[in-house]
Amino acid sequence: MNPSLATLKDRLAMMTDLNLTGSILNWDQATMMPEGGSEQRGRQMATLSKLSHELLVSKETGDLIQELTPWAEQQPMENIEAAFVREARRQRDLEVNVPSSLNSEMSEHYSRMYTAWTIARPKDDFSSLKPLLEKSVELSKRFSDCFKNMDHPMDALIQYADFGVTVKSAKQLFSDLRSQLVPLVKRVASAKQIDSSCLIGDFEETAQLEFCKTVARQIGYDFNRGRMDLSAHPFMTRLSGGDIRITTRAIRSDITDCLFSVIHEVGHALYEFGINPLLDGNILAGGVSSGVHESQSRLWENRVGRGKPFWDYFYPILQKSFPHFEKVSQTHFIRAINKVEPGFIRVDADELTYNLHVMIRFDLECQLLEGKLAVRDLPDAWNERYKSDLGVTVPNMKNGCLQDVHWFGGRLGGAFQGYTIGNILSAQFYDTASHKLPNMEQDFIRGDFSKLKSWLNTNLHHWGASISPDALIQLSTRQDLSIKPYMTYLTEKYSRLYGL
Ligand code: ZN
């Protein structure tokens, strides 16, 4: 290997180790750490973030990238060493704009704020979070100011999560989607409604977790290379190729919260498990964008996990675990888990209204960063949008603007667009896979999900971050990002379900 390439790989492997150690601290904070650890943990995470940032932006790293770039540019797309140099350059070009002191300040602030949020949210206490949120807006603006030639202050934040997407392109995509989605939601609202009361009961938490583990294992989650723990907000984290963890939560009265969270997080985990092992420990070992990552979780959660073939296999097992369902027909159960009902909680939203929740957040964070909305006015602005967009009255702040971890555990802005992009992509990927694998859903009935998993492994996952999101979408589906397959799927499914 070229000695400069070897040195660059060593340096960035060290940076990756620091980042992954930060992820362990983050996982620990969300699952195990006592409240008292918050202050010191924030400092520890800031230290790791500072060291990692310094390694990336250092002159030595820059010189190595500079030297290797002409070679990398001549290599074919599938050359992973060249992809590594390209990605190192992209990451460094971003990070070099941001002073190390700002990175540490942000890291420390977000860690402290996360703990404050876990305490304030159950008490519906917006006032104690208000100054912290104001600080977050200020930090996001300062962060954004580090970048030149950005049309919108949130563009700088978006490029970290969804490279190639801007506020302008996301707004266009959302408005196209909205123009087709809202009439469909209205048609469903005027149809005969589905009774989903069969989903409510008394479901012992340990039994829920056991059932969810069975589902996770069956669809391909490898417990020898992962574990499942409890946290306030479910998430997946990659600590290495051999240690990919998920978290969930269990609500005793409602079995669907835990179940669909687990299928969702397993979808994220299967992406990480499927990444080429040769990339492990490398900056390319991770999902390519939050939109593509979310497409994987939504694909498993909605296309697979809310479908009839999936329940043909799992429903008898569910009935055995929870006698509550013995008198509920499978048809009734499937209708209940697909019920459309505008609500005020994003993570509980049905497939049709989910994107409207995302658009509200996206618009509000844009306005906060544009200076058109003050933090003190956020609760009212939030509630007004819920009234106008979803027709619901938000009962309190914990189920209103305090509900999502995003604004309270990380950079404010630049994350929500990935959810809707993910929903749109999930249809493109699923349709392509089912076209290539005509018997795929027949296998689901027998509890065999391996064909879909390996198609995704081969066509999407194994690339990791070695090609751009746009190239990955084009390569695997022969299409660009398009709302057409998603809207066709939603229209057909909900027309059938509601007899439209
Ligand atoms: Zn997700």
Short mmCIF file of C-alpha atoms and ligand atoms in Angstrom, two decimals:
data_model
loop_
_atom_site.label_atom_id
_atom_site.label_comp_id
_atom_site.label_asym_id
_atom_site.label_seq_id
_atom_site.Cartn_x
_atom_site.Cartn_y
_atom_site.Cartn_z
CA MET A 1 0.00 0.00 0.00
CA ASN A 2 1.10 3.52 -0.74
CA PRO A 3 2.78 4.75 2.50
CA SER A 4 0.79 8.02 2.48
CA LEU A 5 -2.46 6.07 2.16
CA ALA A 6 -1.40 3.80 5.03
CA THR A 7 -0.61 6.82 7.24
CA LEU A 8 -3.92 8.49 6.39
CA LYS A 9 -5.78 5.26 7.18
CA ASP A 10 -4.01 5.01 10.55
CA ARG A 11 -4.87 8.58 11.46
CA LEU A 12 -8.50 8.26 10.51
CA ALA A 13 -8.80 4.85 12.18
CA MET A 14 -7.76 6.62 15.38
CA MET A 15 -10.41 9.26 14.74
CA THR A 16 -13.02 6.56 14.16
CA ASP A 17 -12.03 4.89 17.45
CA LEU A 18 -12.53 8.19 19.27
CA ASN A 19 -15.94 8.67 17.64
CA LEU A 20 -17.05 5.13 18.45
CA THR A 21 -15.87 5.52 22.04
CA GLY A 22 -18.08 8.61 22.13
CA SER A 23 -20.95 6.45 20.89
CA ILE A 24 -20.41 4.06 23.80
CA LEU A 25 -20.60 6.98 26.23
CA ASN A 26 -23.71 8.17 24.47
CA TRP A 27 -25.33 4.71 24.60
CA ASP A 28 -24.41 4.44 28.28
CA GLN A 29 -25.91 7.85 29.01
CA ALA A 30 -29.20 6.83 27.39
CA THR A 31 -29.46 3.38 28.97
CA MET A 32 -27.46 2.95 32.17
CA MET A 33 -25.94 6.15 33.52
CA PRO A 34 -27.33 7.64 36.74
CA GLU A 35 -28.54 11.22 36.50
CA GLY A 36 -25.59 12.41 38.58
CA GLY A 37 -23.16 11.45 35.83
CA SER A 38 -24.45 14.06 33.41
CA GLU A 39 -22.06 16.92 34.14
CA GLN A 40 -18.85 14.89 33.86
CA ARG A 41 -20.16 12.86 30.94
CA GLY A 42 -20.71 16.02 28.97
CA ARG A 43 -17.08 17.00 29.52
CA GLN A 44 -15.83 13.51 28.61
CA MET A 45 -17.78 13.52 25.38
CA ALA A 46 -16.55 17.00 24.55
CA THR A 47 -12.94 15.82 25.05
CA LEU A 48 -13.39 12.92 22.63
CA SER A 49 -15.12 15.15 20.11
CA LYS A 50 -12.29 17.69 20.33
CA LEU A 51 -9.56 15.09 19.82
CA SER A 52 -11.40 13.55 16.88
CA HIS A 53 -11.98 16.93 15.25
CA GLU A 54 -8.33 17.93 15.68
CA LEU A 55 -7.13 14.74 14.02
CA LEU A 56 -9.33 15.35 11.01
CA VAL A 57 -8.58 19.03 10.49
CA SER A 58 -4.86 18.84 11.24
CA LYS A 59 -2.42 19.99 8.57
CA GLU A 60 -0.86 16.49 8.38
CA THR A 61 -4.23 14.93 7.51
CA GLY A 62 -4.90 17.71 5.00
CA ASP A 63 -1.53 17.23 3.28
CA LEU A 64 -2.05 13.47 2.98
CA ILE A 65 -5.52 13.95 1.47
CA GLN A 66 -4.14 16.57 -0.91
CA GLU A 67 -1.40 14.23 -2.05
CA LEU A 68 -3.73 11.26 -2.59
CA THR A 69 -6.65 13.06 -4.25
CA PRO A 70 -5.33 13.07 -7.88
CA TRP A 71 -4.85 9.29 -7.64
CA ALA A 72 -8.27 8.74 -6.01
CA GLU A 73 -10.04 10.76 -8.68
CA GLN A 74 -8.80 8.38 -11.39
CA GLN A 75 -10.04 5.22 -9.72
CA PRO A 76 -13.36 3.49 -10.46
CA MET A 77 -16.27 4.05 -8.06
CA GLU A 78 -15.97 0.60 -6.48
CA ASN A 79 -12.33 1.07 -5.43
CA ILE A 80 -12.71 1.31 -1.65
CA GLU A 81 -9.30 2.87 -1.01
CA ALA A 82 -10.16 5.70 -3.39
CA ALA A 83 -13.63 6.00 -1.83
CA PHE A 84 -11.90 6.34 1.52
CA VAL A 85 -9.79 9.25 0.27
CA ARG A 86 -12.84 10.93 -1.31
CA GLU A 87 -14.87 10.58 1.90
CA ALA A 88 -11.94 11.79 4.03
CA ARG A 89 -11.72 14.84 1.83
CA ARG A 90 -15.47 15.49 2.02
CA GLN A 91 -15.50 15.18 5.82
CA ARG A 92 -12.40 17.31 6.26
CA ASP A 93 -13.69 20.00 3.90
CA LEU A 94 -16.73 20.26 6.16
CA GLU A 95 -14.99 20.08 9.53
CA VAL A 96 -12.14 22.43 8.69
CA ASN A 97 -14.68 25.24 8.74
CA VAL A 98 -15.65 24.59 12.35
CA PRO A 99 -13.35 25.72 15.19
CA SER A 100 -12.53 22.96 17.63
CA SER A 101 -13.72 25.13 20.54
CA LEU A 102 -17.20 25.39 18.99
CA ASN A 103 -17.38 21.62 18.54
CA SER A 104 -16.51 21.05 22.21
CA GLU A 105 -18.97 23.70 23.32
CA MET A 106 -21.72 22.02 21.32
CA SER A 107 -20.88 18.54 22.53
CA GLU A 108 -20.90 19.63 26.17
CA HIS A 109 -24.12 21.61 25.78
CA TYR A 110 -26.01 18.75 24.10
CA SER A 111 -25.01 16.24 26.73
CA ARG A 112 -26.18 18.55 29.55
CA MET A 113 -29.34 19.40 27.67
CA TYR A 114 -30.23 15.75 27.07
CA THR A 115 -30.25 15.07 30.81
CA ALA A 116 -32.23 18.27 31.45
CA TRP A 117 -34.77 17.14 28.83
CA THR A 118 -35.22 13.70 30.42
CA ILE A 119 -36.07 15.46 33.69
CA ALA A 120 -38.13 18.37 32.33
CA ARG A 121 -40.21 16.53 29.72
CA PRO A 122 -42.20 14.29 32.12
CA LYS A 123 -42.93 17.41 34.21
CA ASP A 124 -44.12 19.28 31.11
CA ASP A 125 -41.59 21.92 32.04
CA PHE A 126 -40.76 24.05 29.01
CA SER A 127 -39.47 27.01 30.99
CA SER A 128 -36.39 25.21 32.35
CA LEU A 129 -35.49 24.04 28.81
CA LYS A 130 -36.14 27.41 27.15
CA PRO A 131 -32.69 28.95 27.87
CA LEU A 132 -30.99 25.71 26.80
CA LEU A 133 -32.96 25.66 23.58
CA GLU A 134 -32.07 29.30 22.96
CA LYS A 135 -28.45 28.32 23.38
CA SER A 136 -28.96 25.49 20.87
CA VAL A 137 -30.38 27.91 18.30
CA GLU A 138 -27.43 30.20 18.90
CA LEU A 139 -24.97 27.30 18.52
CA SER A 140 -26.62 26.11 15.30
CA LYS A 141 -26.43 29.63 13.89
CA ARG A 142 -22.78 29.98 14.86
CA PHE A 143 -22.10 26.57 13.36
CA SER A 144 -23.86 27.54 10.15
CA ASP A 145 -21.93 30.84 10.00
CA CYS A 146 -18.71 28.82 9.71
CA PHE A 147 -19.73 27.80 6.18
CA LYS A 148 -19.63 30.07 3.18
CA ASN A 149 -21.88 29.94 0.11
CA MET A 150 -24.88 28.44 1.84
CA ASP A 151 -28.32 29.62 0.72
CA HIS A 152 -29.94 28.85 4.05
CA PRO A 153 -28.55 28.58 7.62
CA MET A 154 -29.88 25.02 7.85
CA ASP A 155 -28.08 23.86 4.68
CA ALA A 156 -24.83 23.54 6.62
CA LEU A 157 -26.51 21.25 9.15
CA ILE A 158 -28.36 19.17 6.55
CA GLN A 159 -25.20 18.30 4.61
CA TYR A 160 -23.86 16.39 7.62
CA ALA A 161 -26.91 14.09 7.63
CA ASP A 162 -28.14 14.09 4.03
CA PHE A 163 -25.33 15.07 1.76
CA GLY A 164 -26.65 16.68 -1.44
CA VAL A 165 -29.96 17.84 0.09
CA THR A 166 -30.68 21.55 0.76
CA VAL A 167 -33.53 23.44 2.39
CA LYS A 168 -34.65 24.42 -1.11
CA SER A 169 -34.65 20.87 -2.52
CA ALA A 170 -36.29 19.43 0.61
CA LYS A 171 -39.03 22.08 0.55
CA GLN A 172 -39.78 21.25 -3.08
CA LEU A 173 -39.90 17.54 -2.36
CA PHE A 174 -42.15 18.09 0.66
CA SER A 175 -44.52 20.34 -1.20
CA ASP A 176 -44.87 17.80 -4.05
CA LEU A 177 -45.54 15.08 -1.53
CA ARG A 178 -47.94 17.18 0.47
CA SER A 179 -50.05 18.03 -2.57
CA GLN A 180 -50.79 14.32 -3.08
CA LEU A 181 -50.76 13.20 0.53
CA VAL A 182 -53.22 15.69 2.04
CA PRO A 183 -56.10 14.79 -0.36
CA LEU A 184 -55.52 11.09 0.43
CA VAL A 185 -55.59 11.76 4.18
CA LYS A 186 -58.88 13.66 3.69
CA ARG A 187 -60.42 10.80 1.70
CA VAL A 188 -59.46 8.37 4.44
CA ALA A 189 -60.89 10.70 7.10
CA SER A 190 -64.26 10.75 5.36
CA ALA A 191 -64.41 6.92 5.08
CA LYS A 192 -65.72 4.50 7.72
CA GLN A 193 -63.15 4.43 10.51
CA ILE A 194 -61.28 1.38 11.80
CA ASP A 195 -61.73 0.24 15.40
CA SER A 196 -58.26 -0.31 16.87
CA SER A 197 -59.31 -0.86 20.49
CA CYS A 198 -58.12 -4.47 20.24
CA LEU A 199 -54.53 -3.17 20.50
CA ILE A 200 -55.08 -1.76 23.97
CA GLY A 201 -54.85 -4.08 26.95
CA ASP A 202 -52.52 -5.15 29.71
CA PHE A 203 -49.32 -6.53 28.22
CA GLU A 204 -46.65 -7.39 30.73
CA GLU A 205 -43.40 -5.59 29.80
CA THR A 206 -41.10 -8.62 30.01
CA ALA A 207 -43.43 -10.62 27.77
CA GLN A 208 -43.45 -7.75 25.26
CA LEU A 209 -39.66 -7.64 25.23
CA GLU A 210 -39.47 -11.42 24.78
CA PHE A 211 -41.88 -11.33 21.84
CA CYS A 212 -39.98 -8.43 20.28
CA LYS A 213 -36.71 -10.34 20.63
CA THR A 214 -38.29 -13.29 18.82
CA VAL A 215 -39.36 -11.00 15.97
CA ALA A 216 -35.95 -9.28 15.86
CA ARG A 217 -34.11 -12.61 15.70
CA GLN A 218 -36.40 -14.02 13.02
CA ILE A 219 -36.03 -11.07 10.66
CA GLY A 220 -32.26 -11.24 10.97
CA TYR A 221 -30.99 -9.31 14.00
CA ASP A 222 -27.90 -11.11 15.29
CA PHE A 223 -27.86 -11.12 19.11
CA ASN A 224 -24.31 -12.49 19.05
CA ARG A 225 -23.30 -9.17 17.55
CA GLY A 226 -25.82 -6.97 19.30
CA ARG A 227 -28.05 -6.41 22.32
CA MET A 228 -31.35 -4.79 23.16
CA ASP A 229 -31.76 -2.44 26.12
CA LEU A 230 -34.28 0.08 27.39
CA SER A 231 -34.10 3.85 26.79
CA ALA A 232 -36.52 6.79 26.77
CA HIS A 233 -36.21 7.18 23.02
CA PRO A 234 -35.45 4.02 20.98
CA PHE A 235 -32.30 4.12 18.86
CA MET A 236 -29.64 1.99 17.16
CA THR A 237 -25.94 2.50 17.57
CA ARG A 238 -22.96 0.97 15.82
CA LEU A 239 -19.96 0.46 18.08
CA SER A 240 -18.17 -1.83 15.62
CA GLY A 241 -19.12 -4.35 12.94
CA GLY A 242 -19.45 -6.92 15.72
CA ASP A 243 -21.39 -4.75 18.16
CA ILE A 244 -24.52 -3.11 16.81
CA ARG A 245 -27.03 -2.32 19.54
CA ILE A 246 -30.67 -1.35 19.62
CA THR A 247 -32.81 0.10 22.39
CA THR A 248 -36.55 0.18 22.92
CA ARG A 249 -39.17 0.99 25.53
CA ALA A 250 -42.27 -0.90 26.63
CA ILE A 251 -45.64 0.65 27.45
CA ARG A 252 -47.80 -1.79 29.39
CA SER A 253 -51.14 -0.76 27.89
CA ASP A 254 -50.01 -0.63 24.26
CA ILE A 255 -48.16 -3.45 22.61
CA THR A 256 -47.51 -1.64 19.32
CA ASP A 257 -45.10 0.97 20.66
CA CYS A 258 -42.42 -1.54 21.65
CA LEU A 259 -43.07 -3.87 18.74
CA PHE A 260 -42.80 -1.36 15.91
CA SER A 261 -39.91 0.47 17.58
CA VAL A 262 -37.99 -2.80 17.67
CA ILE A 263 -38.73 -3.66 14.03
CA HIS A 264 -37.72 -0.10 13.11
CA GLU A 265 -34.41 -0.22 14.99
CA VAL A 266 -33.68 -3.72 13.65
CA GLY A 267 -34.09 -2.23 10.16
CA HIS A 268 -31.36 0.28 11.02
CA ALA A 269 -29.22 -2.47 12.55
CA LEU A 270 -29.52 -4.77 9.51
CA TYR A 271 -28.08 -1.95 7.42
CA GLU A 272 -25.06 -1.72 9.72
CA PHE A 273 -24.63 -5.52 9.95
CA GLY A 274 -24.65 -5.66 6.15
CA ILE A 275 -21.77 -3.25 5.60
CA ASN A 276 -18.70 -4.76 3.96
CA PRO A 277 -16.56 -6.12 6.87
CA LEU A 278 -13.46 -4.82 5.09
CA LEU A 279 -14.66 -1.32 5.96
CA ASP A 280 -14.88 -1.96 9.72
CA GLY A 281 -13.07 0.67 11.76
CA ASN A 282 -12.93 2.90 8.69
CA ILE A 283 -14.79 6.18 8.10
CA LEU A 284 -16.78 4.37 5.39
CA ALA A 285 -18.27 1.88 7.88
CA GLY A 286 -21.67 3.44 8.41
CA GLY A 287 -24.84 4.38 6.65
CA VAL A 288 -24.40 6.79 3.76
CA SER A 289 -27.08 9.28 4.84
CA SER A 290 -29.87 9.59 7.33
CA GLY A 291 -32.44 9.36 4.52
CA VAL A 292 -31.06 6.04 3.26
CA HIS A 293 -30.72 4.78 6.85
CA GLU A 294 -34.31 5.67 7.60
CA SER A 295 -35.45 3.95 4.41
CA GLN A 296 -34.19 0.70 5.90
CA SER A 297 -35.98 1.08 9.22
CA ARG A 298 -39.24 2.18 7.56
CA LEU A 299 -39.02 -0.61 5.00
CA TRP A 300 -38.94 -3.24 7.76
CA GLU A 301 -41.35 -1.44 10.06
CA ASN A 302 -44.04 -0.57 7.50
CA ARG A 303 -43.64 -2.53 4.28
CA VAL A 304 -42.76 -5.78 6.04
CA GLY A 305 -43.98 -5.41 9.64
CA ARG A 306 -47.45 -4.04 8.90
CA GLY A 307 -48.11 -6.42 6.03
CA LYS A 308 -50.25 -9.56 5.89
CA PRO A 309 -47.46 -12.06 4.97
CA PHE A 310 -45.48 -11.00 8.06
CA TRP A 311 -48.48 -11.58 10.34
CA ASP A 312 -49.41 -14.85 8.63
CA TYR A 313 -46.27 -16.09 10.33
CA PHE A 314 -46.17 -14.04 13.53
CA TYR A 315 -49.83 -13.73 14.52
CA PRO A 316 -50.15 -17.28 15.97
CA ILE A 317 -46.97 -16.60 17.99
CA LEU A 318 -48.37 -13.30 19.24
CA GLN A 319 -51.62 -15.01 20.24
CA LYS A 320 -49.68 -17.63 22.16
CA SER A 321 -47.66 -14.95 24.00
CA PHE A 322 -50.70 -12.73 24.69
CA PRO A 323 -54.03 -14.54 25.22
CA HIS A 324 -55.61 -11.07 24.83
CA PHE A 325 -55.44 -11.66 21.05
CA GLU A 326 -57.06 -15.11 21.07
CA LYS A 327 -60.45 -13.59 20.29
CA VAL A 328 -59.12 -11.00 17.82
CA SER A 329 -59.01 -12.13 14.20
CA GLN A 330 -55.81 -11.65 12.26
CA THR A 331 -57.65 -9.54 9.68
CA HIS A 332 -58.97 -7.24 12.39
CA PHE A 333 -55.51 -6.98 13.96
CA ILE A 334 -53.87 -6.04 10.64
CA ARG A 335 -56.51 -3.39 9.98
CA ALA A 336 -55.95 -2.02 13.50
CA ILE A 337 -52.16 -1.69 13.13
CA ASN A 338 -52.67 0.16 9.85
CA LYS A 339 -55.33 2.56 11.09
CA VAL A 340 -54.95 6.17 9.99
CA GLU A 341 -55.59 8.60 12.78
CA PRO A 342 -54.13 12.10 12.94
CA GLY A 343 -52.48 12.47 16.34
CA PHE A 344 -49.96 14.64 18.10
CA ILE A 345 -47.07 12.16 18.56
CA ARG A 346 -44.72 11.67 15.62
CA VAL A 347 -43.39 8.25 16.59
CA ASP A 348 -46.94 6.89 17.00
CA ALA A 349 -48.10 8.33 13.69
CA ASP A 350 -49.52 6.15 10.96
CA GLU A 351 -47.84 5.93 7.57
CA LEU A 352 -50.09 8.55 5.97
CA THR A 353 -49.82 11.34 8.51
CA TYR A 354 -46.21 10.69 9.60
CA ASN A 355 -44.72 12.97 6.97
CA LEU A 356 -46.95 15.85 8.04
CA HIS A 357 -45.32 15.65 11.50
CA VAL A 358 -41.90 15.81 9.84
CA MET A 359 -42.81 18.83 7.73
CA ILE A 360 -44.01 20.75 10.81
CA ARG A 361 -40.66 20.21 12.53
CA PHE A 362 -38.67 20.99 9.41
CA ASP A 363 -40.52 24.28 8.87
CA LEU A 364 -40.24 25.32 12.53
CA GLU A 365 -36.51 24.64 12.77
CA CYS A 366 -36.01 26.60 9.55
CA GLN A 367 -37.89 29.52 11.10
CA LEU A 368 -35.91 29.30 14.36
CA LEU A 369 -32.64 29.48 12.44
CA GLU A 370 -33.89 32.23 10.14
CA GLY A 371 -34.69 34.27 13.26
CA LYS A 372 -38.37 34.42 12.27
CA LEU A 373 -39.47 32.41 15.28
CA ALA A 374 -38.34 32.97 18.88
CA VAL A 375 -37.91 29.99 21.20
CA ARG A 376 -40.48 31.46 23.62
CA ASP A 377 -43.07 31.35 20.80
CA LEU A 378 -42.23 27.78 19.80
CA PRO A 379 -44.97 26.04 21.85
CA ASP A 380 -47.70 28.25 20.34
CA ALA A 381 -46.32 27.94 16.82
CA TRP A 382 -46.14 24.16 17.29
CA ASN A 383 -49.70 23.89 18.54
CA GLU A 384 -51.06 26.10 15.77
CA ARG A 385 -49.43 23.95 13.09
CA TYR A 386 -50.86 20.79 14.65
CA LYS A 387 -54.31 22.36 14.58
CA SER A 388 -54.02 23.51 10.97
CA ASP A 389 -52.10 20.56 9.46
CA LEU A 390 -53.44 17.62 11.41
CA GLY A 391 -56.60 19.02 12.96
CA VAL A 392 -55.57 18.00 16.49
CA THR A 393 -55.26 19.92 19.73
CA VAL A 394 -51.96 19.28 21.49
CA PRO A 395 -52.81 18.59 25.16
CA ASN A 396 -49.50 19.55 26.79
CA MET A 397 -45.89 20.33 25.97
CA LYS A 398 -44.45 16.92 26.74
CA ASN A 399 -46.62 15.59 23.91
CA GLY A 400 -46.03 18.77 21.94
CA CYS A 401 -42.78 20.52 21.20
CA LEU A 402 -40.87 18.60 23.91
CA GLN A 403 -41.61 15.16 22.46
CA ASP A 404 -38.58 14.52 20.23
CA VAL A 405 -35.05 14.00 21.45
CA HIS A 406 -33.58 15.68 18.36
CA TRP A 407 -33.75 19.29 19.51
CA PHE A 408 -32.66 18.28 23.03
CA GLY A 409 -29.81 15.86 22.41
CA GLY A 410 -27.95 17.23 19.42
CA ARG A 411 -27.66 20.01 16.87
CA LEU A 412 -30.92 21.87 16.34
CA GLY A 413 -31.78 21.57 12.65
CA GLY A 414 -30.76 19.31 9.81
CA ALA A 415 -32.12 15.96 11.00
CA PHE A 416 -35.84 15.73 10.34
CA GLN A 417 -35.77 15.80 6.52
CA GLY A 418 -34.19 12.32 6.61
CA TYR A 419 -37.39 10.74 7.92
CA THR A 420 -39.49 11.75 4.95
CA ILE A 421 -36.72 11.05 2.45
CA GLY A 422 -36.46 7.62 4.12
CA ASN A 423 -40.18 6.94 3.72
CA ILE A 424 -40.01 7.88 0.05
CA LEU A 425 -36.94 5.71 -0.54
CA SER A 426 -38.35 2.73 1.36
CA ALA A 427 -40.95 2.32 -1.41
CA GLN A 428 -38.34 2.54 -4.17
CA PHE A 429 -36.12 -0.06 -2.51
CA TYR A 430 -38.94 -2.42 -1.54
CA ASP A 431 -40.52 -2.30 -4.98
CA THR A 432 -37.20 -2.99 -6.67
CA ALA A 433 -36.47 -5.90 -4.31
CA SER A 434 -39.91 -7.47 -4.78
CA HIS A 435 -39.58 -7.12 -8.54
CA LYS A 436 -36.24 -8.95 -8.46
CA LEU A 437 -37.47 -11.52 -5.92
CA PRO A 438 -41.00 -12.45 -7.01
CA ASN A 439 -41.50 -15.03 -4.22
CA MET A 440 -40.18 -12.81 -1.46
CA GLU A 441 -43.52 -12.31 0.32
CA GLN A 442 -44.34 -16.03 0.02
CA ASP A 443 -41.23 -16.66 2.10
CA PHE A 444 -42.38 -14.17 4.76
CA ILE A 445 -45.44 -16.38 5.38
CA ARG A 446 -43.01 -19.16 6.38
CA GLY A 447 -41.01 -16.79 8.58
CA ASP A 448 -38.15 -16.58 6.11
CA PHE A 449 -36.99 -13.01 5.54
CA SER A 450 -33.50 -13.92 4.34
CA LYS A 451 -34.00 -13.20 0.62
CA LEU A 452 -35.02 -9.60 1.21
CA LYS A 453 -32.25 -9.15 3.76
CA SER A 454 -29.60 -10.48 1.41
CA TRP A 455 -30.89 -8.41 -1.53
CA LEU A 456 -30.55 -5.32 0.65
CA ASN A 457 -27.11 -6.48 1.84
CA THR A 458 -25.84 -6.91 -1.68
CA ASN A 459 -27.42 -3.91 -3.34
CA LEU A 460 -27.37 -1.31 -0.57
CA HIS A 461 -25.75 -2.18 2.71
CA HIS A 462 -22.38 -3.52 1.66
CA TRP A 463 -21.41 -0.17 0.12
CA GLY A 464 -21.44 1.56 3.52
CA ALA A 465 -20.57 5.20 2.87
CA SER A 466 -18.27 4.45 -0.04
CA ILE A 467 -20.56 5.95 -2.71
CA SER A 468 -22.84 9.00 -2.54
CA PRO A 469 -26.53 8.64 -1.55
CA ASP A 470 -27.61 9.63 -5.08
CA ALA A 471 -25.28 7.09 -6.68
CA LEU A 472 -26.51 4.37 -4.33
CA ILE A 473 -30.17 5.08 -5.15
CA GLN A 474 -29.45 5.11 -8.87
CA LEU A 475 -27.30 1.97 -8.76
CA SER A 476 -29.76 -0.12 -6.77
CA THR A 477 -33.07 1.03 -8.26
CA ARG A 478 -32.06 2.48 -11.66
CA GLN A 479 -34.06 5.57 -10.65
CA ASP A 480 -33.44 8.90 -8.96
CA LEU A 481 -35.28 9.78 -5.76
CA SER A 482 -38.96 9.87 -6.68
CA ILE A 483 -42.23 10.14 -4.74
CA LYS A 484 -44.12 8.11 -7.35
CA PRO A 485 -43.56 4.57 -6.00
CA TYR A 486 -44.29 5.79 -2.45
CA MET A 487 -47.55 7.53 -3.39
CA THR A 488 -48.63 4.54 -5.52
CA TYR A 489 -48.04 2.22 -2.58
CA LEU A 490 -49.90 4.47 -0.12
CA THR A 491 -52.82 5.10 -2.47
CA GLU A 492 -53.31 1.42 -3.30
CA LYS A 493 -52.92 0.23 0.26
CA TYR A 494 -55.19 2.76 1.94
CA SER A 495 -57.81 2.66 -0.83
CA ARG A 496 -58.07 -1.08 -0.23
CA LEU A 497 -58.06 -0.77 3.54
CA TYR A 498 -60.68 2.00 3.69
CA GLY A 499 -62.73 0.96 0.64
CA LEU A 500 -62.13 4.30 -1.09
ZN ZN B 1 -35.10 5.64 12.51
#
